Coordinates of C-alpha atoms in Angstrom, one line a residue:
X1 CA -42.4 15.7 53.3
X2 CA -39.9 14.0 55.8
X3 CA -37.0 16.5 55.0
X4 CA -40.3 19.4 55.7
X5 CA -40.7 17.8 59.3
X6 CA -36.7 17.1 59.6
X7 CA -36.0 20.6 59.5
X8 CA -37.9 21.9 62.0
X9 CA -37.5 19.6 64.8
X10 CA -34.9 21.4 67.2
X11 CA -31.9 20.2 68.4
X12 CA -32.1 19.4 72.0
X13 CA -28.1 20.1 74.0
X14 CA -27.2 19.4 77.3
X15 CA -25.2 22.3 79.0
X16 CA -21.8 21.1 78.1
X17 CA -22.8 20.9 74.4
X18 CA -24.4 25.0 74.1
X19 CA -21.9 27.1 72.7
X20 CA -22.5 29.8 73.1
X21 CA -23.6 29.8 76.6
X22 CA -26.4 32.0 77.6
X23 CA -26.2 34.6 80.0
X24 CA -26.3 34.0 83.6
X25 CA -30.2 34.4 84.6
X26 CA -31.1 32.5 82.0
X27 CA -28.8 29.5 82.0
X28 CA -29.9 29.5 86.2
X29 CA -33.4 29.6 84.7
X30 CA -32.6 26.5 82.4
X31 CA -30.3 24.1 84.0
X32 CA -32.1 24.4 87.3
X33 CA -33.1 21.3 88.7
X34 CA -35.4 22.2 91.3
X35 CA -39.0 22.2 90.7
X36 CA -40.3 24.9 88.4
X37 CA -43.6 25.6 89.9
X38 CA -42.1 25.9 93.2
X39 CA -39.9 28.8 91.6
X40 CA -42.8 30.3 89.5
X41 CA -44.7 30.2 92.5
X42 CA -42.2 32.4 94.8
X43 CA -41.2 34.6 91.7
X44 CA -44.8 35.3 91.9
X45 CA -45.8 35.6 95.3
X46 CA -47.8 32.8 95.6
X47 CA -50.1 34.1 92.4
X48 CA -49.1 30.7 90.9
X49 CA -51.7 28.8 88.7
X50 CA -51.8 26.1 85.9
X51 CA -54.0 26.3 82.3
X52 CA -54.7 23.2 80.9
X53 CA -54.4 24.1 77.3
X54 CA -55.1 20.5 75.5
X55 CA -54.1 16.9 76.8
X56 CA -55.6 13.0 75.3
X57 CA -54.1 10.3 72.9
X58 CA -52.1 11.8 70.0
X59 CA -48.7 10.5 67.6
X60 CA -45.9 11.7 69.4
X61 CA -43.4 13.6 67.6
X62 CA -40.1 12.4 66.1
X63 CA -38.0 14.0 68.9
X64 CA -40.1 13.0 72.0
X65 CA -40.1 9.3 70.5
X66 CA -36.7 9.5 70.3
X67 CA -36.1 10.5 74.1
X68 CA -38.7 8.4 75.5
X69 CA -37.0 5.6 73.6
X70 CA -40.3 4.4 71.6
X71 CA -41.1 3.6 68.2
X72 CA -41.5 6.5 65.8
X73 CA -45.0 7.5 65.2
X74 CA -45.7 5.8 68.7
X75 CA -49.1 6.8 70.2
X76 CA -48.9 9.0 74.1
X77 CA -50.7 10.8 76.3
X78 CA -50.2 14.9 75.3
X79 CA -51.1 17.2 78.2
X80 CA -50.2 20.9 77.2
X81 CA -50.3 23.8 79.8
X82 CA -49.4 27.5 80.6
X83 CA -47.8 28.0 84.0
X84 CA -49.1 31.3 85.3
X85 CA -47.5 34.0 87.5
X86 CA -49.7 37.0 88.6
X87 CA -52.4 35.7 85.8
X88 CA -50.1 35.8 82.7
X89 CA -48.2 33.1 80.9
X90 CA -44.8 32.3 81.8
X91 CA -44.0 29.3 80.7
X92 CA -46.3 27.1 78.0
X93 CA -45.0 23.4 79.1
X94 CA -45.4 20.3 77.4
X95 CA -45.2 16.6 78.6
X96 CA -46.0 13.5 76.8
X97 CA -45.8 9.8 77.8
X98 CA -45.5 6.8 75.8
X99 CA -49.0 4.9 75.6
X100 CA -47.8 1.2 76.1
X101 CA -45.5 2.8 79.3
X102 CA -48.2 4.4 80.6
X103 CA -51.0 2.1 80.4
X104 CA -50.8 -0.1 83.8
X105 CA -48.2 2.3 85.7
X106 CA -51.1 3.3 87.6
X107 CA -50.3 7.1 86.8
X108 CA -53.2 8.6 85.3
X109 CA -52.2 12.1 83.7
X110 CA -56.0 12.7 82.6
X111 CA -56.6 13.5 86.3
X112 CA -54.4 16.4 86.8
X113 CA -57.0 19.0 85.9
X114 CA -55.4 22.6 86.8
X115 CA -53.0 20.7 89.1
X116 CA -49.1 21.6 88.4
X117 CA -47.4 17.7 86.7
X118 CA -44.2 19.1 88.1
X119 CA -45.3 19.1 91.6
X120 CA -46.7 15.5 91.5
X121 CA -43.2 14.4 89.8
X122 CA -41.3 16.0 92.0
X123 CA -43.3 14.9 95.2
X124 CA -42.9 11.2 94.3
X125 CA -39.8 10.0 95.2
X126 CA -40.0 7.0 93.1
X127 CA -39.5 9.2 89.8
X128 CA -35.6 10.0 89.0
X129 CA -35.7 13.3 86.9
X130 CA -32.7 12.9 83.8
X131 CA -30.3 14.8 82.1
X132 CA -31.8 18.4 81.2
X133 CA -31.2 19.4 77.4
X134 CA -32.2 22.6 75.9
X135 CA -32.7 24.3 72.5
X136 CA -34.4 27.3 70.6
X137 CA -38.5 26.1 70.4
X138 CA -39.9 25.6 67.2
X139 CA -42.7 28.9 66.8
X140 CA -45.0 26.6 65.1
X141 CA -45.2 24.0 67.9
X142 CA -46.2 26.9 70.3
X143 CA -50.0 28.2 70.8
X144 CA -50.9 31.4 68.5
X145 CA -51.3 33.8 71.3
X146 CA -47.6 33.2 72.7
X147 CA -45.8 32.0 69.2
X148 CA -42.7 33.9 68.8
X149 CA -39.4 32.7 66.9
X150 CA -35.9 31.9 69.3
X151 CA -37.7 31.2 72.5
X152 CA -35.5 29.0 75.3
X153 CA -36.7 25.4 75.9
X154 CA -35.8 23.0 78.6
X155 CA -37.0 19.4 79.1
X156 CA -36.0 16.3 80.9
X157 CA -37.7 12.6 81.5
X158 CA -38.7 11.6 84.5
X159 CA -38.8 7.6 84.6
X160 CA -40.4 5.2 87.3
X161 CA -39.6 1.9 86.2
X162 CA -40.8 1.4 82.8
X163 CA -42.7 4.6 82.5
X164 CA -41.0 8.1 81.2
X165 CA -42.8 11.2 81.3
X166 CA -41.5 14.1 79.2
X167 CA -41.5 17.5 80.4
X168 CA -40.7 20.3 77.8
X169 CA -40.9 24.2 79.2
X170 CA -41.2 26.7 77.0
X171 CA -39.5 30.1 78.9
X172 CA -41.9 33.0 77.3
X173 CA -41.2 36.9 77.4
X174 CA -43.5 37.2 80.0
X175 CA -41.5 35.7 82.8
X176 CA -38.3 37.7 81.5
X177 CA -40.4 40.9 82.1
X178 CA -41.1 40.1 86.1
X179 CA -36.8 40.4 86.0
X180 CA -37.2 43.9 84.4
X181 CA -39.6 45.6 86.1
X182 CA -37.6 44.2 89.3
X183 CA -34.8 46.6 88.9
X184 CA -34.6 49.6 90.4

């Protein structure tokens, strides 16, 4: 069953390691530092909201152990989202953080509610955001209603002292579509 779980846990690259390189909108899309909810929420004309989708205690997987730099199998906090522009889904977002790490750091994810993770990180000055890697999502680790093969992923830790939160942003159709209908 390990070589079944092996194969479809994706390959996370920083920018210098994609080949080929996407085209332009997307790789400014992926590799953008800034905060993404305070893009989504001009792209949208301020018609910006979150949907908590699921969050509490589950085993984190293989690859988000890996970054976080815990034991495999190691038990996290799970808080999954849509970010919504003009009502539909953009971008299905993921973050996770280590139980033992965030136990005691005073950062309590449970509270967020509809409020956007990113926007808290990103206020704080005490968190220092890392390296951005990207990859094609696995289709099976998305929700039903958005699951489609090949969709762009970025994520990135964000650490305050011992404590690493890992954000994962899934780029759906959706928000390619705003670019389309754009054009003259």
């Amino acid at each position: 069953m390990p070589h079944a779980v092996l194969a479809h846990t994706p390959r996370w690259l920083s920018a210098s390691h994609l080949h080929p390189q996407p085209g332009a909108l997307l790789r400014d899309w992926l590799f953008d530092e800034g905060s993404l909810t305070r893009r989504l929420t001009e792209l949208s004309a301020e018609q910006f909201s979150v949907t908590p989708l699921s969050e509490g205690w589950q085993v984190l997987r293989a690859d988000e152990c890996q970054a976080l730099g815990v034991a495999i199998e190691s038990l996290g906090w799970v808080r999954e989202v849509y970010l919504r522009g003009r009502g539909e889904p953009w971008v299905f977002a993921r973050s996770v953080a280590a139980r033992e790490a965030l136990e005691g750091s005073g950062f309590d994810l449970s509270l967020l509610g509809s409020r956007s993770l990113g926007e808290l990180l990103f206020s704080d000055r005490a968190f220092a955001r890392g390296p951005i890697e990207v990859c094609r999502y696995p289709a099976t680790w998305l929700p039903a209603e958005v699951r489609a093969e090949g969709l762009w992923a970025r994520r990135s830790c964000f650490s305050r002292g011992a404590l690493g939160v890992l954000v994962a942003e899934v780029f759906l159709p959706t928000l390619w579509q705003q670019f389309e209908t754009a054009q003259p």
